[in-house]
mmCIF file of C-alpha atoms in Angstrom:
data_model
loop_
_atom_site.group_PDB
_atom_site.id
_atom_site.type_symbol
_atom_site.label_atom_id
_atom_site.label_comp_id
_atom_site.label_asym_id
_atom_site.label_seq_id
_atom_site.Cartn_x
_atom_site.Cartn_y
_atom_site.Cartn_z
ATOM 1 C CA UNK A 1000 -25.526 -20.617 -17.852
ATOM 2 C CA UNK A 1001 -27.601 -17.582 -16.758
ATOM 3 C CA UNK A 1002 -26.612 -17.814 -13.071
ATOM 4 C CA UNK A 1003 -22.947 -18.290 -13.952
ATOM 5 C CA UNK A 1004 -23.049 -15.308 -16.307
ATOM 6 C CA UNK A 1005 -24.753 -13.208 -13.628
ATOM 7 C CA UNK A 1006 -22.127 -14.281 -11.096
ATOM 8 C CA UNK A 1007 -19.312 -13.372 -13.483
ATOM 9 C CA UNK A 1008 -20.883 -9.990 -14.260
ATOM 10 C CA UNK A 1009 -21.254 -9.321 -10.522
ATOM 11 C CA UNK A 1010 -17.634 -10.307 -9.866
ATOM 12 C CA UNK A 1011 -16.425 -8.013 -12.665
ATOM 13 C CA UNK A 1012 -18.486 -5.177 -11.230
ATOM 14 C CA UNK A 1013 -17.085 -5.776 -7.751
ATOM 15 C CA UNK A 1014 -13.559 -5.852 -9.253
ATOM 16 C CA UNK A 1015 -14.151 -2.447 -10.822
ATOM 17 C CA UNK A 1016 -15.588 -1.057 -7.595
ATOM 18 C CA UNK A 1017 -12.725 -2.559 -5.560
ATOM 19 C CA UNK A 1018 -10.349 -0.661 -7.839
ATOM 20 C CA UNK A 1019 -12.175 2.549 -6.947
ATOM 21 C CA UNK A 1020 -11.900 1.585 -3.289
ATOM 22 C CA UNK A 1021 -8.144 1.026 -3.698
ATOM 23 C CA UNK A 1022 -7.811 4.512 -5.155
ATOM 24 C CA UNK A 1023 -9.619 5.918 -2.126
ATOM 25 C CA UNK A 1024 -7.201 4.107 0.192
ATOM 26 C CA UNK A 1025 -4.272 5.467 -1.808
ATOM 27 C CA UNK A 1026 -5.600 9.005 -1.473
ATOM 28 C CA UNK A 1027 -5.823 8.489 2.320
ATOM 29 C CA UNK A 1028 -2.195 7.264 2.376
ATOM 30 C CA UNK A 1029 -1.040 10.298 0.457
ATOM 31 C CA UNK A 1030 -3.033 12.855 2.405
ATOM 32 C CA UNK A 1031 -2.036 11.480 5.809
ATOM 33 C CA UNK A 1032 1.532 10.557 4.683
ATOM 34 C CA UNK A 1033 1.216 7.202 6.468
ATOM 35 C CA UNK A 1034 4.090 5.406 4.742
ATOM 36 C CA UNK A 1035 6.907 7.916 5.421
ATOM 37 C CA UNK A 1036 5.590 8.365 8.979
ATOM 38 C CA UNK A 1037 5.812 4.608 9.551
ATOM 39 C CA UNK A 1038 9.459 4.392 8.441
ATOM 40 C CA UNK A 1039 10.360 7.409 10.572
ATOM 41 C CA UNK A 1040 8.774 5.860 13.666
ATOM 42 C CA UNK A 1041 10.691 2.612 13.074
ATOM 43 C CA UNK A 1042 14.006 4.479 12.766
ATOM 44 C CA UNK A 1043 13.270 6.513 15.901
ATOM 45 C CA UNK A 1044 12.685 3.292 17.861
ATOM 46 C CA UNK A 1045 15.935 1.802 16.579
ATOM 47 C CA UNK A 1046 17.868 4.961 17.347
ATOM 48 C CA UNK A 1047 16.576 5.261 20.904
ATOM 49 C CA UNK A 1048 17.127 1.592 21.734
ATOM 50 C CA UNK A 1049 20.387 0.747 19.976
ATOM 51 C CA UNK A 1050 22.246 3.875 18.832
ATOM 52 C CA UNK A 1051 21.616 6.680 21.308
ATOM 53 C CA UNK A 1052 23.220 4.786 24.249
ATOM 54 C CA UNK A 1053 26.450 4.607 22.193
ATOM 55 C CA UNK A 1054 26.736 8.343 21.667
ATOM 56 C CA UNK A 1055 29.454 10.108 23.678
ATOM 57 C CA UNK A 1056 28.372 10.806 27.237
ATOM 58 C CA UNK A 1057 29.430 14.451 26.958
ATOM 59 C CA UNK A 1058 27.090 14.878 24.012
ATOM 60 C CA UNK A 1059 24.203 13.132 25.719
ATOM 61 C CA UNK A 1060 24.588 15.438 28.730
ATOM 62 C CA UNK A 1061 23.718 18.371 26.517
ATOM 63 C CA UNK A 1062 20.081 17.844 25.578
ATOM 64 C CA UNK A 1063 20.035 20.299 22.683
ATOM 65 C CA UNK A 1064 23.075 18.726 21.042
ATOM 66 C CA UNK A 1065 21.706 15.188 21.554
ATOM 67 C CA UNK A 1066 18.422 16.203 19.889
ATOM 68 C CA UNK A 1067 20.367 17.745 16.996
ATOM 69 C CA UNK A 1068 22.286 14.476 16.485
ATOM 70 C CA UNK A 1069 19.023 12.549 16.518
ATOM 71 C CA UNK A 1070 17.455 14.884 13.966
ATOM 72 C CA UNK A 1071 20.503 14.742 11.673
ATOM 73 C CA UNK A 1072 20.380 10.957 11.896
ATOM 74 C CA UNK A 1073 16.707 10.869 10.827
ATOM 75 C CA UNK A 1074 17.287 13.418 8.046
ATOM 76 C CA UNK A 1075 20.179 11.376 6.684
ATOM 77 C CA UNK A 1076 18.258 8.116 6.794
ATOM 78 C CA UNK A 1077 15.078 9.526 5.212
ATOM 79 C CA UNK A 1078 16.571 11.925 2.630
ATOM 80 C CA UNK A 1079 15.859 11.174 -1.001
ATOM 81 C CA UNK A 1080 19.149 10.931 -2.980
ATOM 82 C CA UNK A 1081 17.352 11.698 -6.245
ATOM 83 C CA UNK A 1082 16.415 15.211 -5.163
ATOM 84 C CA UNK A 1083 18.758 18.170 -5.299
ATOM 85 C CA UNK A 1084 20.501 19.025 -2.054
ATOM 86 C CA UNK A 1085 18.233 21.185 0.037
ATOM 87 C CA UNK A 1086 18.150 22.396 3.617
ATOM 88 C CA UNK A 1087 14.441 21.598 3.776
ATOM 89 C CA UNK A 1088 12.858 18.424 2.508
ATOM 90 C CA UNK A 1089 9.110 18.477 2.887
ATOM 91 C CA UNK A 1090 7.410 15.479 4.486
ATOM 92 C CA UNK A 1091 5.940 14.489 1.124
ATOM 93 C CA UNK A 1092 9.461 14.001 -0.244
ATOM 94 C CA UNK A 1093 10.760 11.568 2.377
ATOM 95 C CA UNK A 1094 11.598 7.965 1.578
ATOM 96 C CA UNK A 1095 9.004 5.341 2.408
ATOM 97 C CA UNK A 1096 11.183 2.248 2.795
ATOM 98 C CA UNK A 1097 14.821 1.203 3.251
ATOM 99 C CA UNK A 1098 16.525 -2.129 2.639
ATOM 100 C CA UNK A 1099 18.890 -3.449 5.325
ATOM 101 C CA UNK A 1100 21.839 -2.826 3.013
ATOM 102 C CA UNK A 1101 20.841 0.783 2.372
ATOM 103 C CA UNK A 1102 20.223 1.291 6.095
ATOM 104 C CA UNK A 1103 23.774 0.193 6.927
ATOM 105 C CA UNK A 1104 25.293 2.357 4.175
ATOM 106 C CA UNK A 1105 23.434 5.434 5.395
ATOM 107 C CA UNK A 1106 24.143 4.631 9.021
ATOM 108 C CA UNK A 1107 27.885 4.729 8.284
ATOM 109 C CA UNK A 1108 27.531 8.358 7.191
ATOM 110 C CA UNK A 1109 25.809 9.497 10.401
ATOM 111 C CA UNK A 1110 27.441 10.537 13.683
ATOM 112 C CA UNK A 1111 26.398 7.354 15.538
ATOM 113 C CA UNK A 1112 27.702 5.324 12.568
ATOM 114 C CA UNK A 1113 31.061 7.094 12.625
ATOM 115 C CA UNK A 1114 31.294 6.304 16.307
ATOM 116 C CA UNK A 1115 30.626 2.622 15.589
ATOM 117 C CA UNK A 1116 33.381 2.554 12.985
ATOM 118 C CA UNK A 1117 35.946 3.336 15.714
ATOM 119 C CA UNK A 1118 35.293 0.001 17.419
ATOM 120 C CA UNK A 1119 37.525 -3.001 17.143
ATOM 121 C CA UNK A 1120 36.861 -5.463 14.340
ATOM 122 C CA UNK A 1121 35.283 -8.185 16.469
ATOM 123 C CA UNK A 1122 33.032 -5.822 18.430
ATOM 124 C CA UNK A 1123 32.032 -4.013 15.242
ATOM 125 C CA UNK A 1124 30.949 -7.252 13.602
ATOM 126 C CA UNK A 1125 28.770 -8.136 16.601
ATOM 127 C CA UNK A 1126 27.181 -4.689 16.710
ATOM 128 C CA UNK A 1127 26.553 -4.541 12.955
ATOM 129 C CA UNK A 1128 24.939 -7.986 12.942
ATOM 130 C CA UNK A 1129 22.758 -7.051 15.913
ATOM 131 C CA UNK A 1130 21.717 -3.762 14.273
ATOM 132 C CA UNK A 1131 20.882 -5.558 11.004
ATOM 133 C CA UNK A 1132 18.781 -8.154 12.833
ATOM 134 C CA UNK A 1133 17.055 -5.444 14.853
ATOM 135 C CA UNK A 1134 16.298 -3.410 11.743
ATOM 136 C CA UNK A 1135 14.845 -6.455 9.967
ATOM 137 C CA UNK A 1136 12.809 -7.446 13.006
ATOM 138 C CA UNK A 1137 11.342 -3.938 13.339
ATOM 139 C CA UNK A 1138 10.778 -3.860 9.582
ATOM 140 C CA UNK A 1139 8.898 -7.151 9.715
ATOM 141 C CA UNK A 1140 6.735 -5.916 12.583
ATOM 142 C CA UNK A 1141 6.108 -2.620 10.816
ATOM 143 C CA UNK A 1142 5.219 -4.443 7.580
ATOM 144 C CA UNK A 1143 2.720 -6.609 9.427
ATOM 145 C CA UNK A 1144 1.195 -3.544 11.089
ATOM 146 C CA UNK A 1145 1.005 -1.644 7.771
ATOM 147 C CA UNK A 1146 -0.620 -4.651 6.078
ATOM 148 C CA UNK A 1147 -3.279 -4.976 8.773
ATOM 149 C CA UNK A 1148 -3.874 -1.208 8.742
ATOM 150 C CA UNK A 1149 -4.188 -1.258 4.938
ATOM 151 C CA UNK A 1150 -6.790 -4.042 5.175
ATOM 152 C CA UNK A 1151 -8.764 -2.062 7.744
ATOM 153 C CA UNK A 1152 -8.581 1.061 5.569
ATOM 154 C CA UNK A 1153 -9.698 -1.030 2.591
ATOM 155 C CA UNK A 1154 -12.762 -2.258 4.489
ATOM 156 C CA UNK A 1155 -13.598 1.278 5.680
ATOM 157 C CA UNK A 1156 -13.131 2.638 2.164
ATOM 158 C CA UNK A 1157 -15.359 -0.144 0.781
ATOM 159 C CA UNK A 1158 -18.115 0.606 3.289
ATOM 160 C CA UNK A 1159 -17.833 4.346 2.612
ATOM 161 C CA UNK A 1160 -17.992 3.795 -1.145
ATOM 162 C CA UNK A 1161 -20.989 1.461 -0.806
ATOM 163 C CA UNK A 1162 -22.971 4.029 1.176
ATOM 164 C CA UNK A 1163 -21.816 7.053 -0.845
ATOM 165 C CA UNK A 1164 -22.826 5.444 -4.159
ATOM 166 C CA UNK A 1165 -25.693 3.305 -2.747
ATOM 167 C CA UNK A 1166 -24.181 0.049 -3.985
ATOM 168 C CA UNK A 1167 -26.140 -3.112 -3.186
ATOM 169 C CA UNK A 1168 -24.591 -6.390 -4.388
ATOM 170 C CA UNK A 1169 -27.888 -8.263 -3.979
ATOM 171 C CA UNK A 1170 -29.644 -5.708 -6.174
ATOM 172 C CA UNK A 1171 -26.855 -5.857 -8.773
ATOM 173 C CA UNK A 1172 -26.950 -9.678 -8.927
ATOM 174 C CA UNK A 1173 -30.754 -9.624 -9.264
ATOM 175 C CA UNK A 1174 -30.384 -7.099 -12.087
ATOM 176 C CA UNK A 1175 -28.011 -9.390 -13.990
ATOM 177 C CA UNK A 1176 -30.206 -12.473 -13.511
ATOM 178 C CA UNK A 1177 -33.279 -10.587 -14.785
ATOM 179 C CA UNK A 1178 -31.418 -8.937 -17.679
ATOM 180 C CA UNK A 1179 -29.022 -11.406 -19.355
ATOM 181 C CA UNK A 1180 -28.140 -8.795 -21.977
ATOM 182 C CA UNK A 1181 -26.805 -6.472 -19.286
ATOM 183 C CA UNK A 1182 -24.690 -9.295 -17.902
ATOM 184 C CA UNK A 1183 -23.438 -10.130 -21.390
ATOM 185 C CA UNK A 1184 -22.511 -6.477 -21.966
ATOM 186 C CA UNK A 1185 -20.393 -6.455 -18.805
ATOM 187 C CA UNK A 1186 -18.809 -9.837 -19.614
ATOM 188 C CA UNK A 1187 -17.926 -8.562 -23.100
ATOM 189 C CA UNK A 1188 -15.766 -5.933 -21.424
ATOM 190 C CA UNK A 1189 -14.085 -8.314 -18.980
ATOM 191 C CA UNK A 1190 -10.623 -7.624 -20.421
ATOM 192 C CA UNK A 1191 -11.137 -3.892 -19.944
ATOM 193 C CA UNK A 1192 -12.226 -4.444 -16.312
ATOM 194 C CA UNK A 1193 -9.196 -6.618 -15.620
ATOM 195 C CA UNK A 1194 -6.779 -4.235 -17.317
ATOM 196 C CA UNK A 1195 -8.170 -1.310 -15.325
ATOM 197 C CA UNK A 1196 -7.566 -3.287 -12.135
ATOM 198 C CA UNK A 1197 -3.974 -4.104 -13.151
ATOM 199 C CA UNK A 1198 -3.224 -0.433 -13.783
ATOM 200 C CA UNK A 1199 -4.706 0.509 -10.401
ATOM 201 C CA UNK A 1200 -2.761 -2.260 -8.677
ATOM 202 C CA UNK A 1201 0.511 -1.061 -10.223
ATOM 203 C CA UNK A 1202 -0.164 2.477 -9.066
ATOM 204 C CA UNK A 1203 -1.026 1.445 -5.520
ATOM 205 C CA UNK A 1204 1.667 -1.171 -4.908
ATOM 206 C CA UNK A 1205 4.692 0.533 -6.428
ATOM 207 C CA UNK A 1206 6.683 3.019 -4.357
ATOM 208 C CA UNK A 1207 5.298 6.529 -4.707
ATOM 209 C CA UNK A 1208 7.576 8.850 -6.699
ATOM 210 C CA UNK A 1209 9.401 11.269 -4.462
ATOM 211 C CA UNK A 1210 7.944 14.570 -5.607
ATOM 212 C CA UNK A 1211 8.142 18.251 -4.963
ATOM 213 C CA UNK A 1212 5.351 19.310 -2.598
ATOM 214 C CA UNK A 1213 3.357 20.971 -5.419
ATOM 215 C CA UNK A 1214 3.595 17.819 -7.563
ATOM 216 C CA UNK A 1215 2.505 15.621 -4.646
ATOM 217 C CA UNK A 1216 -0.590 17.796 -4.112
ATOM 218 C CA UNK A 1217 -1.315 17.446 -7.828
ATOM 219 C CA UNK A 1218 -1.060 13.635 -7.494
ATOM 220 C CA UNK A 1219 -3.645 13.719 -4.692
ATOM 221 C CA UNK A 1220 -5.968 15.800 -6.879
ATOM 222 C CA UNK A 1221 -5.467 13.364 -9.775
ATOM 223 C CA UNK A 1222 -6.328 10.449 -7.469
ATOM 224 C CA UNK A 1223 -9.602 12.129 -6.481
ATOM 225 C CA UNK A 1224 -10.417 12.809 -10.125
ATOM 226 C CA UNK A 1225 -9.742 9.151 -10.963
ATOM 227 C CA UNK A 1226 -12.186 8.086 -8.260
ATOM 228 C CA UNK A 1227 -14.878 10.383 -9.627
ATOM 229 C CA UNK A 1228 -14.188 9.244 -13.228
ATOM 230 C CA UNK A 1229 -14.401 5.560 -12.220
ATOM 231 C CA UNK A 1230 -17.709 6.094 -10.450
ATOM 232 C CA UNK A 1231 -19.030 7.995 -13.458
ATOM 233 C CA UNK A 1232 -17.921 5.220 -15.795
ATOM 234 C CA UNK A 1233 -19.713 2.617 -13.704
ATOM 235 C CA UNK A 1234 -22.834 4.752 -13.650
ATOM 236 C CA UNK A 1235 -22.764 5.013 -17.415
ATOM 237 C CA UNK A 1236 -22.955 1.212 -17.693
ATOM 238 C CA UNK A 1237 -26.568 1.414 -16.459
ATOM 239 C CA UNK A 1238 -25.825 -0.545 -13.306
ATOM 240 C CA UNK A 1239 -28.436 -0.442 -10.544
ATOM 241 C CA UNK A 1240 -26.422 1.811 -8.218
ATOM 242 C CA UNK A 1241 -26.833 5.358 -6.982
ATOM 243 C CA UNK A 1242 -29.408 7.369 -5.089
ATOM 244 C CA UNK A 1243 -30.909 8.735 -8.311
ATOM 245 C CA UNK A 1244 -32.312 5.287 -9.087
ATOM 246 C CA UNK A 1245 -32.864 4.188 -5.482
ATOM 247 C CA UNK A 1246 -33.503 7.191 -3.231
ATOM 248 C CA UNK A 1247 -32.911 6.729 0.489
ATOM 249 C CA UNK A 1248 -36.656 6.887 1.106
ATOM 250 C CA UNK A 1249 -37.107 3.689 -0.955
ATOM 251 C CA UNK A 1250 -34.454 1.701 0.961
ATOM 252 C CA UNK A 1251 -35.538 -0.668 3.705
ATOM 253 C CA UNK A 1252 -33.427 -1.740 6.734
ATOM 254 C CA UNK A 1253 -32.666 -4.951 4.852
ATOM 255 C CA UNK A 1254 -31.376 -3.013 1.837
ATOM 256 C CA UNK A 1255 -29.146 -0.890 4.086
ATOM 257 C CA UNK A 1256 -27.819 -4.112 5.602
ATOM 258 C CA UNK A 1257 -27.068 -5.386 2.079
ATOM 259 C CA UNK A 1258 -25.224 -2.127 1.315
ATOM 260 C CA UNK A 1259 -23.134 -2.610 4.464
ATOM 261 C CA UNK A 1260 -22.402 -6.217 3.433
ATOM 262 C CA UNK A 1261 -21.394 -4.941 -0.021
ATOM 263 C CA UNK A 1262 -18.933 -2.567 1.647
ATOM 264 C CA UNK A 1263 -17.319 -5.470 3.470
ATOM 265 C CA UNK A 1264 -17.129 -7.435 0.214
ATOM 266 C CA UNK A 1265 -15.449 -4.486 -1.515
ATOM 267 C CA UNK A 1266 -13.026 -4.352 1.403
ATOM 268 C CA UNK A 1267 -11.759 -7.812 0.423
ATOM 269 C CA UNK A 1268 -9.816 -5.931 -2.248
ATOM 270 C CA UNK A 1269 -9.075 -6.131 -5.937
ATOM 271 C CA UNK A 1270 -6.762 -9.197 -5.702
ATOM 272 C CA UNK A 1271 -9.602 -11.238 -4.184
ATOM 273 C CA UNK A 1272 -12.118 -10.265 -6.866
ATOM 274 C CA UNK A 1273 -9.528 -10.703 -9.609
ATOM 275 C CA UNK A 1274 -9.080 -14.293 -8.491
ATOM 276 C CA UNK A 1275 -12.865 -14.800 -8.345
ATOM 277 C CA UNK A 1276 -13.186 -13.474 -11.912
ATOM 278 C CA UNK A 1277 -10.360 -15.769 -13.088
ATOM 279 C CA UNK A 1278 -11.944 -18.826 -11.501
ATOM 280 C CA UNK A 1279 -15.403 -18.118 -12.956
ATOM 281 C CA UNK A 1280 -13.906 -17.502 -16.383
ATOM 282 C CA UNK A 1281 -12.094 -20.846 -16.193
ATOM 283 C CA UNK A 1282 -15.269 -22.627 -15.136
ATOM 284 C CA UNK A 1283 -17.245 -20.881 -17.866
ATOM 285 C CA UNK A 1284 -14.726 -21.872 -20.525
ATOM 286 C CA UNK A 1285 -14.709 -25.449 -19.248
ATOM 287 C CA UNK A 1286 -18.494 -25.736 -19.331
ATOM 288 C CA UNK A 1287 -18.735 -23.961 -22.657
ATOM 289 C CA UNK A 1288 -16.009 -25.874 -24.515
ATOM 290 C CA UNK A 1289 -15.941 -29.157 -22.598
ATOM 291 C CA UNK A 1290 -12.218 -28.679 -22.030
ATOM 292 C CA UNK A 1291 -10.239 -28.370 -18.867
ATOM 293 C CA UNK A 1292 -10.051 -25.012 -17.175
ATOM 294 C CA UNK A 1293 -6.815 -23.096 -17.534
ATOM 295 C CA UNK A 1294 -4.320 -23.579 -14.741
ATOM 296 C CA UNK A 1295 -2.906 -20.071 -15.153
ATOM 297 C CA UNK A 1296 -3.543 -18.110 -11.993
ATOM 298 C CA UNK A 1297 -2.735 -14.696 -13.502
ATOM 299 C CA UNK A 1298 0.043 -14.071 -11.039
ATOM 300 C CA UNK A 1299 3.752 -13.985 -11.682
ATOM 301 C CA UNK A 1300 5.933 -16.765 -10.268
ATOM 302 C CA UNK A 1301 7.566 -15.839 -6.995
ATOM 303 C CA UNK A 1302 11.214 -14.851 -7.255
ATOM 304 C CA UNK A 1303 13.901 -16.751 -5.426
ATOM 305 C CA UNK A 1304 14.931 -14.847 -2.311
ATOM 306 C CA UNK A 1305 18.540 -13.596 -2.501
ATOM 307 C CA UNK A 1306 21.113 -14.839 -0.006
ATOM 308 C CA UNK A 1307 21.487 -12.492 3.002
ATOM 309 C CA UNK A 1308 24.788 -10.595 3.128
ATOM 310 C CA UNK A 1309 27.588 -11.903 5.321
ATOM 311 C CA UNK A 1310 28.834 -10.091 8.406
ATOM 312 C CA UNK A 1311 31.917 -8.930 6.478
ATOM 313 C CA UNK A 1312 29.710 -7.511 3.744
ATOM 314 C CA UNK A 1313 27.563 -5.687 6.302
ATOM 315 C CA UNK A 1314 30.629 -4.142 7.928
ATOM 316 C CA UNK A 1315 31.796 -3.064 4.489
ATOM 317 C CA UNK A 1316 28.442 -1.366 3.893
ATOM 318 C CA UNK A 1317 28.757 0.508 7.190
ATOM 319 C CA UNK A 1318 32.294 1.585 6.281
ATOM 320 C CA UNK A 1319 31.151 2.703 2.831
ATOM 321 C CA UNK A 1320 33.316 0.198 0.954
ATOM 322 C CA UNK A 1321 30.667 -2.393 0.102
#
């Protein structure tokens, strides 16, 4: 099974490199503060379209006061409750996401929310339901936008990594087919490759801890160090990557095209290559043992979605009693 082993070794290598690419994307998210900025923009849109028109006319006539109400609304919605009270919360300490329930609870503590609470019961129910639907609709649109942007960043990071480290998937596959021992050495460490990816995936997908500004800068520095360490580790495995082994003067237009293609392949992301590795391992076990491949996909079963809150429960959240 030389070709199968070479394919598995290549997939494991791409999984490791995709983990490095994911770390690069995470560094970009932290440096540019894309997640908190996205939530703030969504709340601004909701405020301007649904809440600002309900503010007292006398307040809206005074531009400075209206802007102050808007800013206090955003500060209240984005403030991190785990941090000590402070007059200044740096942008790196803002929340990155809000559930509909938490949005309604926080809204009830703002000036527009207090104005809503003065409405009659029937009108309040209609307004709260409309606000909840609007928040969820904007959240869904924002989530779709963030997902597409993350995929684009992943592709760009993959291309950048491929050119920075001179990574050519065709060259790597050829190396594994010509040197079965090198492929076997990579396959022997398949569990390590997969565990490294799981750790990277947990770091990238979980909500970032809300940190002091100094700690957040330290996290960015640690992310850059992790990228360098991962590249160094891959280099130590004697893989055919890097400009020290293949200087730019030795590369042909076709090899540069292969590097570009490798970047796009890395941009498919760790989850894609993790699935490829799992499938090849199953096929390899089946061919080696004569048994059936495992049906375990390596992913956790999806949780049952909770029932959405009722209108009465949403009103209670706004009033601070639910």
